[in-house]
Amino acid sequence: MQYYLGILFAMCSLAVHRVVLHSNDTSTPVIHVGVLIDHYGLSIHSDYYIGQYKKTFETAFAEIQKRSCVLTGYRIQMHFRSFPLDFTDGQAAVEMVNLLQSGEPKVAVLGPEISQNLIESQKIARIFRTIQLSYSEMPENSVDQTDMSLFPTLYKLNQASDLINHLRIKLMKHFGWKRVATIKQDNIHVKDIDNFHFLMRTNNMTLVTASDVVDMTIIPNIITTIKNFDARIIFGSLSSYVANYIFCEAFKQGLYGQRYVWILTGLESGLDLFRTNDCTLEEVEIAAHGHFELRLNRLLVSSSPEPTITGRTSKEEVANLETKFFNSTFDMPLYGPVMLDTVWALALGLNNSIKNLNKQGKSLDNYSYSYQNLAAIMKGMKEVAFRGVTGPVSFDKFHNRNRIGTLNVTQHFASSTRDIAFYDCRKDSLHWFLPLNSIWKDNFIPSDSGRIINKERLIPKPLYFTLCALAGVGILFTIACFVFNVVWRKHRTVKMSSPNINSIILIGCLLIYVTIVIKTAASATKATCAVQLFCFWIGFTTTFGSMLSKTWRVYRIFTNEKMKLNMSIRDTHLLVIIGIVVAMETIVLIVWQCLSPHLVTRQLLDREHMTTDSGDELFMFYPVCQSEHSYHFNWTLRIMNGTLIAFGAFLAWETRHVHIDALNDSKTIGICVYNVVILSAVELLLSLVLQDKPVVLLGVTSVCLFAGTLASEMLIFLPKMLAVYKISTATPQTAVITIETIHNERSNTAH
């Protein structure tokens, strides 16, 4: 909200028309402000240069004097002091001493322009306890600006490039970058890059490699080092000339394209591309295509349509200043826009300090060089916040009193440049002009290093739906058989085949179909691995154990002709046999899960490994259930069930001459055993061949399970269904199969 105070100031009454600075009015309290102007000695342009700066300051202060809302009851008296720029050590310090000691105490000093003179004069200003405002840039390689004690009373209106470091960190956080490389030119923003390295350490970021371009011959080594360390994000502080050779070498070594991000600063007026000795212009343009530049709003007139503190837009304010020079012999100086903001910053800071001085019984017109007065002025400067010609103006309240404004992020192509974002230092916020998908190709943000990406290989939808459909068909057929078995349980054909045992067979088949569903649809977890294991083995054992028990009963009856007539083998006897077999299987499974439980592991698919355009290594994996001792337990279960199948085959062979179809399932069991053996052999063979293709193996094993289970059900129940529909009535039969029944059936068969 403070930035909109400018509108309020612009609307304030102009009734009290201040006389410009040199008024003879002695009744109005005077604020004394010093101005240091350094110029080029005896050059014929010196008077012109000094006149430019005087005219700008006088115009700016005159505008302020017209405002009844700023420094009400005061008039401003400027004290100019100029000196030639002959680079004599200490000259600026001498001029500052003379300025501060002559006449009335100065509440503030503006200038000088040259950084070395600014440094020397600031050493004197802090001794005299006077604030100093700079409108020019102070190069970071001239002195360590992060040391606040060197400039305790200096306010810098021209943004220091040290602010770019905060933007660099913000960009890294925004895009998730943790590893970067830096390249700096030996005389371009040395301290700036060093401070960036410090900020990276404090933010837990990694500096992969830092390079200095001390001469052009080491550029190939610099690019090679960056490539060897696999750095993808490169920050450079370079001149346009050196940047061309950097991009030439980057082209030769392949450090360009979608996987690399070049972010530059230090360019005087953008990157001016040209051909080098080793690269054509087209090659340099290819390497530099899409690079980013971080720009400070130095000397730039803000393009914002919002009004400045004067009530005019930035462009209108500059046009107004130019009209002041139109009728004079001077042109507006290069630093004109930022000089206007400097004057306004001082005026608002002094205006804010009036209340602080009043608390001490002091005022701006009787200012003295004291700590108390300096503290009151600096407290007022902390509150400065307004929209100026060059953009928002405020000062870092806790560090080195740099101006906090906005920075621009631009993206450059061979024939065009576009603004993509600006960074508000005051709010530490990054505002984007463009959506990210228009900045990065295919909306893919480059990573800071070559990543290893593990991606789960999903079951193809056609296979998924096919297997689910097959399992569904099997489950429905099992339910249909179960309903048939219950409804027609008193029919002679069904009853003689033991409907209770048939129901147990169907339960086993149902568990196998459930296994297919779990393998296909459920996400692999420790629990689903265990459920899948139990469902399959118990389902398999239940199915073939039931078949075995039925065949065993036939075998016992037909091989024991001396058995007493009142002796019988009931279903309960068979259920005990089934229970024993299933219990043995369950014990093995429980021991397995207790000693070596299944865990979900990732099986990498080597044939599906690829390198993406961004340089990432993409590995496809499929989640599989594995156990440390699965080999031993699997073979234990295979031997147990193999023995069961072999015994069942033996019983089926021994009872092959029994021709009581309703009673004897030996032929059916023989065919079922044959199917299981063939399908198991096929599955075992394919599991060895398709080890690196788990998805295909899943489909094959599921189809084998479905085919074997459905075939067994159809062999057992379809003949019974056909027999039921051929015989329209059901004759009640005894629930016990006796020797007498067998003899009767034998005699009928013999005839």
Coordinates of N, CA and C in Angstrom, one line a residue, residues 424-604:
D424 N 10.3 -9.9 -7.8 CA 10.1 -8.8 -6.9 C 10.9 -9.0 -5.6
C425 N 12.0 -8.3 -5.5 CA 12.9 -8.5 -4.3 C 12.2 -8.2 -3.0
R426 N 11.3 -7.3 -3.0 CA 10.6 -6.9 -1.7 C 9.8 -8.1 -1.2
K427 N 9.2 -8.8 -2.0 CA 8.3 -9.9 -1.6 C 8.9 -11.2 -1.8
D428 N 10.1 -11.2 -2.4 CA 10.8 -12.5 -2.7 C 9.8 -13.4 -3.5
S429 N 9.2 -12.8 -4.5 CA 8.2 -13.5 -5.3 C 8.6 -13.5 -6.8
L430 N 8.3 -14.5 -7.5 CA 8.6 -14.7 -8.9 C 7.3 -14.7 -9.7
H431 N 7.2 -13.8 -10.6 CA 5.9 -13.6 -11.4 C 6.2 -14.0 -12.8
W432 N 5.4 -14.9 -13.4 CA 5.7 -15.4 -14.8 C 4.7 -14.7 -15.7
F433 N 5.3 -14.2 -16.8 CA 4.5 -13.6 -17.9 C 3.9 -14.7 -18.8
L434 N 4.6 -15.9 -18.9 CA 4.2 -16.9 -19.8 C 4.0 -18.2 -19.0
P435 N 3.2 -19.1 -19.5 CA 3.0 -20.4 -18.9 C 4.3 -21.2 -19.1
L436 N 4.6 -22.1 -18.2 CA 5.8 -22.9 -18.2 C 5.9 -23.7 -19.5
N437 N 4.8 -24.2 -20.0 CA 4.8 -25.1 -21.1 C 5.3 -24.4 -22.4
S438 N 5.2 -23.0 -22.4 CA 5.7 -22.3 -23.5 C 7.2 -21.9 -23.4
I439 N 7.7 -22.1 -22.2 CA 9.2 -21.9 -21.9 C 10.0 -23.1 -22.2
W440 N 9.5 -24.3 -21.7 CA 10.2 -25.5 -21.8 C 9.5 -26.4 -22.9
K441 N 10.3 -27.0 -23.8 CA 9.8 -27.8 -24.8 C 9.1 -29.0 -24.2
D442 N 7.9 -29.3 -24.7 CA 7.0 -30.4 -24.2 C 6.7 -30.3 -22.8
N443 N 6.8 -29.1 -22.2 CA 6.6 -28.8 -20.8 C 7.4 -29.7 -19.9
F444 N 8.6 -30.0 -20.4 CA 9.5 -30.9 -19.6 C 10.6 -30.0 -19.0
I445 N 10.6 -29.8 -17.7 CA 11.6 -29.0 -17.0 C 12.9 -29.7 -16.9
P446 N 14.0 -29.2 -17.4 CA 15.3 -29.9 -17.4 C 15.7 -30.2 -15.9
S447 N 16.3 -31.3 -15.7 CA 16.8 -31.7 -14.4 C 18.2 -31.2 -14.2
D448 N 18.7 -31.1 -13.0 CA 20.0 -30.6 -12.7 C 21.1 -31.6 -12.9
S449 N 20.7 -32.8 -13.2 CA 21.7 -33.9 -13.5 C 21.0 -35.0 -14.1
G450 N 21.8 -35.9 -14.7 CA 21.2 -37.1 -15.3 C 20.5 -38.0 -14.2
R451 N 19.3 -38.1 -14.2 CA 18.6 -38.9 -13.2 C 18.3 -40.3 -13.7
I452 N 18.3 -41.2 -12.7 CA 17.9 -42.6 -13.0 C 16.4 -42.7 -12.6
I453 N 15.5 -42.8 -13.5 CA 14.1 -42.9 -13.3 C 13.6 -44.3 -13.4
N454 N 13.0 -44.8 -12.4 CA 12.4 -46.1 -12.4 C 10.9 -46.0 -12.6
K455 N 10.4 -46.5 -13.7 CA 9.0 -46.4 -14.0 C 8.3 -47.8 -14.0
E456 N 7.2 -47.9 -13.4 CA 6.5 -49.2 -13.3 C 5.9 -49.5 -14.7
R457 N 6.2 -50.7 -15.1 CA 5.6 -51.2 -16.4 C 4.2 -51.7 -16.0
L458 N 3.2 -51.0 -16.5 CA 1.8 -51.4 -16.2 C 1.3 -52.5 -17.2
I459 N 0.4 -53.3 -16.7 CA -0.2 -54.3 -17.6 C -1.0 -53.6 -18.7
P460 N -0.7 -53.9 -19.9 CA -1.5 -53.3 -21.0 C -3.0 -53.6 -20.8
K461 N -3.8 -52.6 -21.1 CA -5.2 -52.7 -20.9 C -5.9 -53.8 -21.6
P462 N -5.5 -54.1 -22.9 CA -6.1 -55.2 -23.6 C -5.8 -56.6 -22.8
L463 N -4.6 -56.7 -22.3 CA -4.3 -57.9 -21.6 C -5.0 -58.0 -20.3
Y464 N -5.1 -56.8 -19.6 CA -5.8 -56.7 -18.3 C -7.2 -57.1 -18.4
F465 N -7.9 -56.5 -19.4 CA -9.3 -56.8 -19.6 C -9.6 -58.3 -20.1
T466 N -8.6 -58.8 -20.9 CA -8.8 -60.2 -21.3 C -8.7 -61.2 -20.2
L467 N -7.7 -61.0 -19.3 CA -7.5 -61.9 -18.2 C -8.6 -61.8 -17.2
C468 N -9.1 -60.5 -17.0 CA -10.2 -60.4 -16.0 C -11.4 -61.0 -16.6
A469 N -11.6 -60.9 -17.9 CA -12.8 -61.6 -18.6 C -12.7 -63.1 -18.5
L470 N -11.5 -63.6 -18.7 CA -11.3 -65.1 -18.6 C -11.6 -65.6 -17.2
A471 N -11.0 -64.8 -16.2 CA -11.3 -65.2 -14.8 C -12.8 -65.1 -14.5
G472 N -13.4 -64.1 -15.0 CA -14.9 -63.9 -14.7 C -15.7 -65.0 -15.3
V473 N -15.3 -65.5 -16.6 CA -16.0 -66.6 -17.2 C -15.8 -67.9 -16.3
G474 N -14.6 -68.1 -15.9 CA -14.3 -69.2 -15.0 C -15.1 -69.2 -13.7
I475 N -15.2 -68.1 -13.1 CA -15.9 -67.9 -11.8 C -17.4 -68.2 -12.1
L476 N -17.9 -67.6 -13.2 CA -19.4 -67.8 -13.5 C -19.7 -69.3 -13.8
F477 N -18.8 -69.9 -14.5 CA -19.0 -71.4 -14.8 C -18.9 -72.2 -13.6
T478 N -18.0 -71.8 -12.6 CA -17.9 -72.5 -11.4 C -19.1 -72.4 -10.6
I479 N -19.7 -71.2 -10.5 CA -21.0 -71.0 -9.8 C -22.1 -71.8 -10.4
A480 N -22.1 -71.8 -11.8 CA -23.1 -72.6 -12.5 C -23.0 -74.1 -12.1
C481 N -21.8 -74.6 -12.1 CA -21.6 -76.0 -11.8 C -22.0 -76.3 -10.3
F482 N -21.7 -75.3 -9.4 CA -22.1 -75.5 -8.0 C -23.6 -75.5 -7.9
V483 N -24.3 -74.6 -8.6 CA -25.8 -74.6 -8.5 C -26.3 -75.9 -9.0
F484 N -25.8 -76.4 -10.2 CA -26.2 -77.7 -10.7 C -25.9 -78.8 -9.7
N485 N -24.8 -78.8 -9.1 CA -24.4 -79.9 -8.2 C -25.3 -79.9 -7.0
V486 N -25.8 -78.7 -6.5 CA -26.7 -78.7 -5.4 C -28.1 -79.0 -5.8
V487 N -28.6 -78.5 -6.9 CA -30.0 -78.7 -7.3 C -30.2 -80.2 -7.7
W488 N -29.3 -80.8 -8.3 CA -29.4 -82.2 -8.8 C -28.6 -83.2 -8.0
R489 N -28.4 -82.8 -6.7 CA -27.6 -83.7 -5.9 C -28.3 -85.1 -5.7
K490 N -29.6 -85.2 -5.8 CA -30.3 -86.5 -5.6 C -30.4 -87.3 -6.9
H491 N -30.0 -86.7 -8.0 CA -30.1 -87.5 -9.2 C -29.0 -88.6 -9.2
R492 N -29.4 -89.7 -9.7 CA -28.5 -90.9 -9.6 C -27.1 -90.6 -10.1
T493 N -27.0 -89.9 -11.3 CA -25.7 -89.7 -11.9 C -24.9 -88.8 -11.0
V494 N -25.5 -87.7 -10.4 CA -24.8 -86.8 -9.6 C -24.5 -87.4 -8.2
K495 N -25.5 -88.1 -7.7 CA -25.3 -88.7 -6.3 C -24.2 -89.7 -6.3
M496 N -24.1 -90.6 -7.3 CA -23.1 -91.6 -7.3 C -21.7 -91.0 -7.5
S497 N -21.6 -89.8 -8.0 CA -20.3 -89.1 -8.2 C -19.9 -88.3 -7.0
S498 N -20.6 -88.4 -5.9 CA -20.3 -87.7 -4.6 C -20.4 -86.2 -4.8
P499 N -21.6 -85.7 -4.7 CA -21.8 -84.2 -4.9 C -21.0 -83.4 -3.8
N500 N -20.9 -83.9 -2.6 CA -20.1 -83.2 -1.6 C -18.7 -83.0 -2.0
I501 N -18.1 -84.0 -2.6 CA -16.7 -83.9 -3.0 C -16.6 -83.0 -4.2
N502 N -17.7 -83.1 -5.1 CA -17.7 -82.2 -6.3 C -17.7 -80.7 -5.8
S503 N -18.4 -80.4 -4.8 CA -18.4 -79.1 -4.2 C -17.0 -78.6 -3.8
I504 N -16.3 -79.6 -3.2 CA -14.9 -79.2 -2.7 C -14.1 -79.0 -3.9
I505 N -14.2 -79.8 -5.0 CA -13.5 -79.5 -6.2 C -13.8 -78.1 -6.8
L506 N -15.0 -77.7 -6.8 CA -15.4 -76.4 -7.3 C -14.8 -75.3 -6.4
I507 N -14.7 -75.5 -5.1 CA -14.1 -74.5 -4.2 C -12.6 -74.3 -4.6
G508 N -11.9 -75.4 -4.9 CA -10.5 -75.3 -5.3 C -10.4 -74.6 -6.6
C509 N -11.3 -74.9 -7.6 CA -11.2 -74.2 -8.9 C -11.5 -72.7 -8.7
L510 N -12.4 -72.4 -7.8 CA -12.7 -71.0 -7.5 C -11.5 -70.2 -7.0
L511 N -10.8 -70.9 -6.1 CA -9.5 -70.3 -5.6 C -8.5 -70.0 -6.6
I512 N -8.4 -70.9 -7.6 CA -7.5 -70.7 -8.7 C -7.9 -69.5 -9.6
Y513 N -9.2 -69.4 -9.8 CA -9.6 -68.2 -10.6 C -9.4 -66.9 -9.8
V514 N -9.5 -67.0 -8.5 CA -9.2 -65.8 -7.7 C -7.8 -65.4 -7.8
T515 N -6.9 -66.5 -7.9 CA -5.5 -66.2 -8.0 C -5.2 -65.4 -9.3
I516 N -5.9 -65.7 -10.4 CA -5.7 -65.0 -11.6 C -6.1 -63.5 -11.5
V517 N -7.3 -63.3 -10.8 CA -7.7 -61.9 -10.5 C -6.7 -61.1 -9.7
I518 N -6.2 -61.8 -8.6 CA -5.2 -61.1 -7.8 C -3.9 -60.7 -8.6
K519 N -3.5 -61.7 -9.3 CA -2.2 -61.5 -10.1 C -2.4 -60.3 -11.1
T520 N -3.6 -60.2 -11.6 CA -3.9 -59.2 -12.7 C -4.3 -57.9 -12.2
A521 N -5.2 -57.8 -11.2 CA -5.8 -56.6 -10.9 C -5.2 -55.9 -9.7
A522 N -4.8 -56.7 -8.7 CA -4.3 -56.1 -7.4 C -2.9 -55.6 -7.5
S523 N -2.6 -54.4 -6.9 CA -1.3 -53.9 -6.8 C -0.5 -54.8 -5.9
A524 N 0.8 -55.0 -6.3 CA 1.6 -56.0 -5.5 C 2.0 -55.4 -4.2
T525 N 1.5 -56.1 -3.1 CA 1.9 -55.7 -1.8 C 2.3 -57.0 -1.0
K526 N 2.8 -56.9 0.1 CA 3.2 -58.1 0.9 C 2.0 -58.9 1.2
A527 N 0.9 -58.3 1.5 CA -0.4 -59.0 1.8 C -0.9 -59.7 0.5
T528 N -0.9 -59.1 -0.6 CA -1.5 -59.7 -1.8 C -0.5 -60.8 -2.3
C529 N 0.8 -60.7 -2.0 CA 1.7 -61.8 -2.4 C 1.3 -63.0 -1.6
A530 N 1.1 -62.9 -0.3 CA 0.7 -64.0 0.5 C -0.6 -64.6 0.1
V531 N -1.6 -63.7 -0.1 CA -3.0 -64.2 -0.5 C -2.9 -65.0 -1.8
Q532 N -2.1 -64.4 -2.8 CA -2.0 -65.1 -4.1 C -1.4 -66.5 -3.9
L533 N -0.3 -66.6 -3.1 CA 0.4 -67.8 -2.8 C -0.6 -68.9 -2.2
F534 N -1.3 -68.5 -1.2 CA -2.2 -69.4 -0.5 C -3.3 -69.8 -1.4
C535 N -3.9 -68.9 -2.1 CA -5.1 -69.2 -3.0 C -4.7 -70.3 -4.1
F536 N -3.5 -70.1 -4.7 CA -3.1 -71.0 -5.7 C -2.8 -72.4 -5.2
W537 N -1.9 -72.5 -4.2 CA -1.5 -73.8 -3.8 C -2.7 -74.6 -3.1
I538 N -3.4 -73.9 -2.2 CA -4.5 -74.5 -1.6 C -5.6 -74.9 -2.6
G539 N -5.9 -74.0 -3.6 CA -6.9 -74.3 -4.6 C -6.5 -75.5 -5.4
F540 N -5.2 -75.6 -5.8 CA -4.7 -76.7 -6.6 C -4.8 -78.0 -5.8
T541 N -4.3 -78.0 -4.5 CA -4.4 -79.2 -3.7 C -5.8 -79.6 -3.4
T542 N -6.7 -78.7 -3.2 CA -8.1 -79.0 -2.9 C -8.7 -79.7 -4.1
T543 N -8.4 -79.1 -5.3 CA -9.0 -79.7 -6.5 C -8.6 -81.1 -6.8
F544 N -7.2 -81.3 -6.8 CA -6.7 -82.6 -7.2 C -6.8 -83.6 -6.0
G545 N -6.7 -83.0 -4.8 CA -6.9 -83.9 -3.6 C -8.3 -84.5 -3.6
S546 N -9.3 -83.7 -4.0 CA -10.7 -84.2 -4.1 C -10.8 -85.3 -5.1
M547 N -10.2 -85.0 -6.3 CA -10.3 -86.0 -7.4 C -9.6 -87.3 -6.9
L548 N -8.4 -87.2 -6.2 CA -7.7 -88.3 -5.7 C -8.6 -89.2 -4.8
S549 N -9.3 -88.5 -3.9 CA -10.1 -89.2 -2.9 C -11.2 -90.0 -3.5
K550 N -11.8 -89.4 -4.5 CA -12.9 -90.1 -5.2 C -12.3 -91.4 -5.9
T551 N -11.2 -91.2 -6.6 CA -10.6 -92.4 -7.3 C -10.1 -93.4 -6.3
W552 N -9.6 -92.9 -5.2 CA -9.2 -93.9 -4.1 C -10.3 -94.8 -3.6
R553 N -11.5 -94.1 -3.5 CA -12.7 -94.9 -3.0 C -13.0 -96.0 -4.0
V554 N -13.0 -95.7 -5.3 CA -13.3 -96.7 -6.3 C -12.3 -97.8 -6.3
Y555 N -11.0 -97.3 -6.2 CA -9.9 -98.3 -6.1 C -10.1 -99.3 -5.0
R556 N -10.4 -98.7 -3.8 CA -10.6 -99.6 -2.6 C -11.7 -100.6 -2.7
I557 N -12.8 -100.1 -3.3 CA -14.0 -101.0 -3.5 C -13.7 -102.1 -4.4
F558 N -13.1 -101.8 -5.6 CA -12.9 -102.8 -6.6 C -11.7 -103.7 -6.4
T559 N -10.8 -103.3 -5.5 CA -9.7 -104.2 -5.3 C -9.8 -104.9 -4.0
N560 N -10.9 -104.8 -3.2 CA -11.1 -105.5 -2.0 C -12.4 -106.3 -2.0
E561 N -12.4 -107.4 -2.8 CA -13.6 -108.2 -3.0 C -14.0 -109.0 -1.7
K562 N -13.2 -109.1 -0.7 CA -13.5 -109.8 0.5 C -14.1 -108.9 1.5
M563 N -14.2 -107.6 1.2 CA -14.8 -106.7 2.1 C -16.2 -107.1 2.5
K564 N -16.5 -106.9 3.8 CA -17.8 -107.3 4.3 C -18.9 -106.4 3.6
L565 N -20.1 -107.0 3.5 CA -21.1 -106.3 2.8 C -21.6 -105.0 3.5
N566 N -21.5 -105.0 4.9 CA -21.9 -103.9 5.6 C -20.8 -102.8 5.7
M567 N -19.7 -103.1 5.1 CA -18.6 -102.1 5.1 C -18.8 -101.0 4.1
S568 N -18.6 -99.8 4.3 CA -18.8 -98.8 3.4 C -17.7 -97.7 3.5
I569 N -17.5 -96.9 2.4 CA -16.6 -95.7 2.5 C -17.5 -94.5 2.2
R570 N -17.7 -93.8 3.3 CA -18.6 -92.6 3.2 C -17.8 -91.3 2.7
D571 N -18.6 -90.3 2.4 CA -18.0 -89.0 2.1 C -17.1 -88.4 3.2
T572 N -17.5 -88.7 4.4 CA -16.8 -88.2 5.5 C -15.3 -88.7 5.5
H573 N -15.2 -90.0 5.1 CA -13.9 -90.6 5.0 C -13.0 -89.8 4.0
L574 N -13.7 -89.5 2.9 CA -13.0 -88.7 1.8 C -12.6 -87.3 2.2
L575 N -13.5 -86.7 3.0 CA -13.3 -85.4 3.5 C -12.1 -85.3 4.4
V576 N -11.9 -86.4 5.2 CA -10.8 -86.5 6.1 C -9.5 -86.6 5.3
I577 N -9.5 -87.4 4.2 CA -8.3 -87.5 3.3 C -8.0 -86.1 2.7
I578 N -9.0 -85.4 2.2 CA -8.8 -84.1 1.6 C -8.2 -83.1 2.7
G579 N -8.8 -83.2 3.9 CA -8.4 -82.3 5.0 C -6.9 -82.5 5.3
I580 N -6.5 -83.8 5.3 CA -5.1 -84.1 5.7 C -4.2 -83.5 4.6
V581 N -4.5 -83.7 3.3 CA -3.7 -83.2 2.3 C -3.6 -81.7 2.3
V582 N -4.7 -81.0 2.5 CA -4.8 -79.6 2.5 C -4.0 -79.1 3.7
A583 N -4.2 -79.8 4.9 CA -3.5 -79.3 6.1 C -2.0 -79.4 5.9
M584 N -1.5 -80.5 5.3 CA 0.0 -80.6 5.0 C 0.4 -79.4 4.2
E585 N -0.3 -79.1 3.2 CA 0.0 -78.0 2.3 C 0.0 -76.7 3.0
T586 N -1.0 -76.5 3.9 CA -1.1 -75.2 4.6 C 0.0 -75.1 5.6
I587 N 0.4 -76.2 6.3 CA 1.6 -76.1 7.2 C 2.8 -75.6 6.5
V588 N 3.1 -76.2 5.3 CA 4.3 -75.8 4.6 C 4.2 -74.3 4.2
L589 N 3.0 -73.8 3.8 CA 2.8 -72.4 3.4 C 3.0 -71.5 4.6
I590 N 2.5 -71.9 5.8 CA 2.6 -71.1 7.0 C 4.1 -71.0 7.4
V591 N 4.8 -72.1 7.4 CA 6.2 -72.1 7.7 C 7.0 -71.2 6.8
W592 N 6.6 -71.3 5.5 CA 7.3 -70.5 4.5 C 7.1 -69.0 4.8
Q593 N 5.9 -68.6 5.1 CA 5.6 -67.2 5.4 C 6.2 -66.7 6.7
C594 N 6.4 -67.6 7.6 CA 7.0 -67.2 8.9 C 8.5 -67.1 8.8
L595 N 9.1 -68.0 8.1 CA 10.6 -68.0 8.0 C 11.1 -67.1 6.9
S596 N 10.4 -67.1 5.8 CA 10.8 -66.3 4.6 C 9.7 -65.6 3.9
P597 N 9.1 -64.6 4.5 CA 7.9 -64.0 3.9 C 8.2 -63.3 2.6
H598 N 7.2 -63.3 1.8 CA 7.3 -62.6 0.5 C 7.4 -61.1 0.6
L599 N 8.2 -60.5 -0.2 CA 8.3 -59.1 -0.3 C 8.2 -58.7 -1.8
V600 N 7.7 -57.4 -2.0 CA 7.6 -56.9 -3.3 C 8.9 -56.3 -3.8
T601 N 9.4 -56.8 -4.8 CA 10.7 -56.2 -5.4 C 10.5 -55.8 -6.8
R602 N 11.4 -55.0 -7.3 CA 11.3 -54.4 -8.6 C 12.2 -55.2 -9.6
Q603 N 11.6 -55.8 -10.5 CA 12.3 -56.5 -11.6 C 12.5 -55.6 -12.7
L604 N 13.8 -55.2 -12.9 CA 14.1 -54.3 -14.0 C 14.0 -55.0 -15.3

